[in-house]
């Protein structure tokens, strides 16, 4: 599943089609009549977390790549696209994804202050939302798109390793300083992710995700599916502190 930074890369790659008219539409999505897109001009492209938005004058098409979605720009895969958009010069193809029509204004649908890649991201609002779920595991809280839109499993693992917090720590037991670190690092690492992804060197910077040995302690990293989300976590049971017991965060 692409994380927020990867969708920023997609947005930048398709800017060539901004302001262009769609000349042909195909695809096997059944969520709405995609032929309504034919001869419509793309107003702009936008992202919110893991949602890729194609904005038109009076509506928006939302693409969510789910677990196995993908896209091709000016080329096709050997598979039926969920949505194919043809322009006078070039095309966009989306595969194995969710395609939805949004008739409301995106500003009424999305909380831009929750998107870690958006200039409108609000650390204060993230802190308040975290305070409302003190019993949540921090590994689940980081994946909560209402709080950290765009954060996925890679970012989750790397952020928790960097701030030395065990993924099964509960939010209400994190010291205030760790809550601050958590929020700052979620944003900071997301932008580092974007930088390294563009340079085709993301994996070489992984400290915990898909790694086997802790670079700090040189001991084996745990690899388990944990939390309510049951997503795979890589973490060090020695240097990542498990905050549990009586709540210390207020």
Tab-separated table of C-alpha atoms in Angstrom:
chain	number	residue	atom	x	y	z
A	1	UNK	CA	0.000	0.000	0.000
A	2	UNK	CA	1.577	3.320	-1.042
A	3	UNK	CA	2.170	5.687	1.851
A	4	UNK	CA	1.646	9.431	1.735
A	5	UNK	CA	5.085	10.349	0.360
A	6	UNK	CA	4.669	7.951	-2.576
A	7	UNK	CA	1.446	9.698	-3.560
A	8	UNK	CA	3.236	13.040	-3.529
A	9	UNK	CA	5.607	11.541	-6.115
A	10	UNK	CA	2.614	10.393	-8.184
A	11	UNK	CA	1.040	13.837	-7.977
A	12	UNK	CA	4.211	15.486	-9.231
A	13	UNK	CA	4.533	12.941	-12.049
A	14	UNK	CA	1.031	13.583	-13.406
A	15	UNK	CA	1.115	17.370	-13.351
A	16	UNK	CA	1.558	17.153	-17.133
A	17	UNK	CA	-2.177	16.335	-17.305
A	18	UNK	CA	-3.372	19.173	-15.102
A	19	UNK	CA	-5.685	21.425	-17.116
A	20	UNK	CA	-5.976	18.804	-19.890
A	21	UNK	CA	-9.170	17.285	-21.289
A	22	UNK	CA	-9.878	13.563	-21.039
A	23	UNK	CA	-10.581	12.191	-24.509
A	24	UNK	CA	-11.336	8.560	-23.661
A	25	UNK	CA	-12.353	6.683	-20.520
A	26	UNK	CA	-12.295	2.937	-19.858
A	27	UNK	CA	-12.123	0.700	-16.795
A	28	UNK	CA	-13.903	-1.975	-14.815
A	29	UNK	CA	-14.870	0.039	-11.751
A	30	UNK	CA	-18.584	-0.185	-11.014
A	31	UNK	CA	-18.819	2.543	-8.382
A	32	UNK	CA	-20.098	5.167	-10.823
A	33	UNK	CA	-20.553	5.803	-14.540
A	34	UNK	CA	-16.985	6.621	-15.533
A	35	UNK	CA	-18.098	7.893	-18.935
A	36	UNK	CA	-19.107	11.091	-17.175
A	37	UNK	CA	-15.360	11.885	-17.170
A	38	UNK	CA	-15.101	11.942	-20.948
A	39	UNK	CA	-14.416	15.425	-22.358
A	40	UNK	CA	-14.003	16.800	-18.849
A	41	UNK	CA	-10.949	18.903	-18.036
A	42	UNK	CA	-8.815	17.973	-15.034
A	43	UNK	CA	-8.778	20.944	-12.711
A	44	UNK	CA	-5.900	19.709	-10.540
A	45	UNK	CA	-4.386	16.760	-8.709
A	46	UNK	CA	-4.218	16.568	-4.942
A	47	UNK	CA	-3.431	14.098	-2.187
A	48	UNK	CA	-4.744	13.505	1.290
A	49	UNK	CA	-2.833	10.845	3.140
A	50	UNK	CA	-3.139	7.685	1.058
A	51	UNK	CA	-5.898	9.126	-1.142
A	52	UNK	CA	-5.054	10.400	-4.618
A	53	UNK	CA	-7.544	13.007	-5.813
A	54	UNK	CA	-8.335	13.989	-9.399
A	55	UNK	CA	-10.275	17.230	-9.139
A	56	UNK	CA	-12.756	18.444	-11.708
A	57	UNK	CA	-14.932	21.536	-11.704
A	58	UNK	CA	-17.911	20.105	-9.808
A	59	UNK	CA	-16.679	16.752	-8.463
A	60	UNK	CA	-13.580	14.761	-7.528
A	61	UNK	CA	-12.424	11.221	-8.307
A	62	UNK	CA	-10.707	9.523	-5.394
A	63	UNK	CA	-8.193	6.734	-5.949
A	64	UNK	CA	-7.253	4.515	-3.000
A	65	UNK	CA	-4.595	1.924	-3.820
A	66	UNK	CA	-5.558	-0.452	-0.990
A	67	UNK	CA	-3.001	-3.262	-0.497
A	68	UNK	CA	-2.096	-4.124	-4.080
A	69	UNK	CA	-3.042	-1.120	-6.202
A	70	UNK	CA	-0.684	0.358	-8.766
A	71	UNK	CA	-0.564	2.857	-11.594
A	72	UNK	CA	1.139	3.453	-14.927
A	73	UNK	CA	1.773	6.777	-16.652
A	74	UNK	CA	1.845	6.723	-20.453
A	75	UNK	CA	2.005	2.939	-20.501
A	76	UNK	CA	-0.154	-0.078	-19.655
A	77	UNK	CA	0.165	-3.264	-17.627
A	78	UNK	CA	-0.913	-6.632	-18.953
A	79	UNK	CA	-4.090	-6.389	-16.874
A	80	UNK	CA	-7.464	-4.693	-17.072
A	81	UNK	CA	-7.310	-1.217	-15.510
A	82	UNK	CA	-9.766	-0.164	-12.848
A	83	UNK	CA	-9.654	3.241	-14.520
A	84	UNK	CA	-8.026	4.345	-17.788
A	85	UNK	CA	-7.871	8.030	-18.678
A	86	UNK	CA	-6.700	9.004	-22.155
A	87	UNK	CA	-5.545	12.509	-23.013
A	88	UNK	CA	-4.525	13.976	-26.375
A	89	UNK	CA	-0.944	13.352	-25.309
A	90	UNK	CA	-0.571	10.562	-22.805
A	91	UNK	CA	-2.637	8.408	-20.486
A	92	UNK	CA	-3.136	7.357	-16.869
A	93	UNK	CA	-3.929	3.806	-15.799
A	94	UNK	CA	-4.930	2.671	-12.309
A	95	UNK	CA	-5.034	-1.003	-11.287
A	96	UNK	CA	-6.447	-3.052	-8.387
A	97	UNK	CA	-7.554	0.060	-6.559
A	98	UNK	CA	-10.728	1.642	-5.239
A	99	UNK	CA	-12.216	4.373	-7.428
A	100	UNK	CA	-14.859	6.591	-5.879
A	101	UNK	CA	-16.758	9.696	-6.958
A	102	UNK	CA	-16.858	12.553	-4.449
A	103	UNK	CA	-19.550	15.095	-5.220
A	104	UNK	CA	-18.896	17.312	-2.202
A	105	UNK	CA	-16.048	19.789	-2.036
A	106	UNK	CA	-12.869	18.021	-0.846
A	107	UNK	CA	-12.560	20.761	1.766
A	108	UNK	CA	-15.793	19.463	3.293
A	109	UNK	CA	-14.632	15.837	3.149
A	110	UNK	CA	-11.004	15.997	4.235
A	111	UNK	CA	-9.285	17.343	7.314
A	112	UNK	CA	-6.125	18.752	5.759
A	113	UNK	CA	-4.674	19.399	9.207
A	114	UNK	CA	-4.371	15.606	9.687
A	115	UNK	CA	-2.186	15.062	6.595
A	116	UNK	CA	1.454	14.788	7.692
A	117	UNK	CA	2.662	15.919	4.250
A	118	UNK	CA	0.386	18.959	4.088
A	119	UNK	CA	1.538	22.439	5.195
A	120	UNK	CA	-1.756	22.641	7.113
A	121	UNK	CA	-0.820	19.699	9.365
A	122	UNK	CA	-1.525	20.596	12.994
A	123	UNK	CA	0.594	19.037	15.730
A	124	UNK	CA	-1.766	20.510	18.318
A	125	UNK	CA	-4.764	18.765	16.779
A	126	UNK	CA	-2.833	15.499	16.529
A	127	UNK	CA	-1.954	15.755	20.229
A	128	UNK	CA	-5.601	16.388	21.135
A	129	UNK	CA	-6.806	13.430	19.058
A	130	UNK	CA	-4.209	11.189	20.697
A	131	UNK	CA	-5.371	12.284	24.146
A	132	UNK	CA	-8.858	10.998	23.312
A	133	UNK	CA	-7.632	7.422	22.882
A	134	UNK	CA	-5.322	6.730	25.844
A	135	UNK	CA	-5.811	2.958	25.642
A	136	UNK	CA	-4.738	2.672	22.008
A	137	UNK	CA	-1.438	0.998	21.220
A	138	UNK	CA	0.946	3.531	19.750
A	139	UNK	CA	1.493	1.266	16.711
A	140	UNK	CA	-2.244	1.538	15.973
A	141	UNK	CA	-2.410	5.261	16.711
A	142	UNK	CA	0.299	6.002	14.149
A	143	UNK	CA	-1.697	4.138	11.489
A	144	UNK	CA	-4.900	6.005	12.350
A	145	UNK	CA	-5.496	8.120	9.246
A	146	UNK	CA	-7.726	10.538	11.162
A	147	UNK	CA	-4.649	11.500	13.186
A	148	UNK	CA	-1.679	10.817	10.874
A	149	UNK	CA	-3.021	10.716	7.327
A	150	UNK	CA	-0.358	9.284	5.035
A	151	UNK	CA	1.521	7.277	7.658
A	152	UNK	CA	1.825	3.607	6.721
A	153	UNK	CA	3.600	0.596	8.102
A	154	UNK	CA	7.101	1.581	7.002
A	155	UNK	CA	6.814	5.023	8.561
A	156	UNK	CA	5.270	3.524	11.708
A	157	UNK	CA	8.171	1.111	12.244
A	158	UNK	CA	10.860	3.674	11.528
A	159	UNK	CA	9.320	6.416	13.677
A	160	UNK	CA	8.912	4.175	16.728
A	161	UNK	CA	12.454	2.876	16.385
A	162	UNK	CA	13.882	6.372	16.097
A	163	UNK	CA	12.102	7.669	19.183
A	164	UNK	CA	12.819	4.432	21.137
A	165	UNK	CA	9.195	3.558	21.867
A	166	UNK	CA	7.906	-0.032	21.919
A	167	UNK	CA	4.953	-0.404	19.514
A	168	UNK	CA	2.735	-1.941	22.221
A	169	UNK	CA	3.091	1.089	24.474
A	170	UNK	CA	-0.285	2.677	25.100
A	171	UNK	CA	-0.815	6.301	24.129
A	172	UNK	CA	-1.967	7.335	27.607
A	173	UNK	CA	1.240	6.011	29.155
A	174	UNK	CA	3.601	7.943	26.920
A	175	UNK	CA	5.276	10.902	28.630
A	176	UNK	CA	4.392	14.286	27.151
A	177	UNK	CA	7.899	14.561	25.726
A	178	UNK	CA	7.428	11.276	23.856
A	179	UNK	CA	4.078	12.418	22.454
A	180	UNK	CA	5.871	15.492	21.127
A	181	UNK	CA	8.648	13.339	19.650
A	182	UNK	CA	6.124	10.979	18.105
A	183	UNK	CA	4.296	13.748	16.262
A	184	UNK	CA	7.457	15.557	15.138
A	185	UNK	CA	9.130	12.372	13.936
A	186	UNK	CA	6.030	11.225	12.028
A	187	UNK	CA	6.267	14.413	9.972
A	188	UNK	CA	10.057	14.533	9.744
A	189	UNK	CA	10.448	10.926	8.644
A	190	UNK	CA	7.628	11.265	6.091
A	191	UNK	CA	9.570	14.011	4.339
A	192	UNK	CA	12.809	12.020	4.591
A	193	UNK	CA	10.913	9.094	3.068
A	194	UNK	CA	9.920	11.354	0.158
A	195	UNK	CA	13.495	12.544	-0.355
A	196	UNK	CA	14.977	9.035	-0.256
A	197	UNK	CA	12.206	7.554	-2.404
A	198	UNK	CA	12.875	10.129	-5.122
A	199	UNK	CA	16.578	9.247	-4.957
A	200	UNK	CA	15.757	5.496	-5.209
A	201	UNK	CA	17.545	4.851	-1.920
A	202	UNK	CA	14.744	4.486	0.609
A	203	UNK	CA	15.540	0.915	1.666
A	204	UNK	CA	19.168	1.631	2.477
A	205	UNK	CA	18.021	4.088	5.155
A	206	UNK	CA	15.744	1.635	6.957
A	207	UNK	CA	16.903	1.130	10.531
A	208	UNK	CA	14.165	-1.259	11.659
A	209	UNK	CA	11.697	-2.026	8.878
A	210	UNK	CA	12.532	-5.411	7.336
A	211	UNK	CA	15.822	-5.441	9.237
A	212	UNK	CA	17.013	-8.344	11.376
A	213	UNK	CA	19.488	-6.726	13.785
A	214	UNK	CA	19.159	-3.579	15.883
A	215	UNK	CA	21.808	-1.055	14.753
A	216	UNK	CA	21.973	0.324	18.302
A	217	UNK	CA	22.166	-2.846	20.390
A	218	UNK	CA	23.278	-5.345	17.737
A	219	UNK	CA	20.635	-7.782	19.001
A	220	UNK	CA	17.923	-9.477	16.921
A	221	UNK	CA	14.905	-7.331	16.123
A	222	UNK	CA	11.442	-8.698	16.877
A	223	UNK	CA	9.210	-9.266	13.859
A	224	UNK	CA	5.550	-9.721	14.794
A	225	UNK	CA	2.036	-8.835	13.684
A	226	UNK	CA	0.709	-6.868	16.628
A	227	UNK	CA	-1.904	-4.350	17.648
A	228	UNK	CA	-5.544	-4.084	16.641
A	229	UNK	CA	-4.431	-3.408	13.072
A	230	UNK	CA	-2.359	-6.628	13.135
A	231	UNK	CA	0.281	-5.073	10.906
A	232	UNK	CA	3.831	-6.352	10.843
A	233	UNK	CA	6.139	-4.580	13.247
A	234	UNK	CA	9.924	-4.638	13.450
A	235	UNK	CA	11.250	-3.427	16.781
A	236	UNK	CA	13.943	-3.847	19.408
A	237	UNK	CA	12.810	-5.269	22.723
A	238	UNK	CA	15.896	-3.823	24.429
A	239	UNK	CA	16.112	-0.166	23.434
A	240	UNK	CA	12.476	0.561	22.566
A	241	UNK	CA	10.816	1.256	25.880
A	242	UNK	CA	7.444	-0.313	26.683
A	243	UNK	CA	5.348	2.380	28.376
A	244	UNK	CA	2.615	0.594	30.312
A	245	UNK	CA	0.977	0.561	33.729
A	246	UNK	CA	-0.548	3.682	35.266
A	247	UNK	CA	-1.140	6.524	32.857
A	248	UNK	CA	1.575	9.163	32.905
A	249	UNK	CA	0.323	11.255	29.999
A	250	UNK	CA	-2.338	13.874	30.658
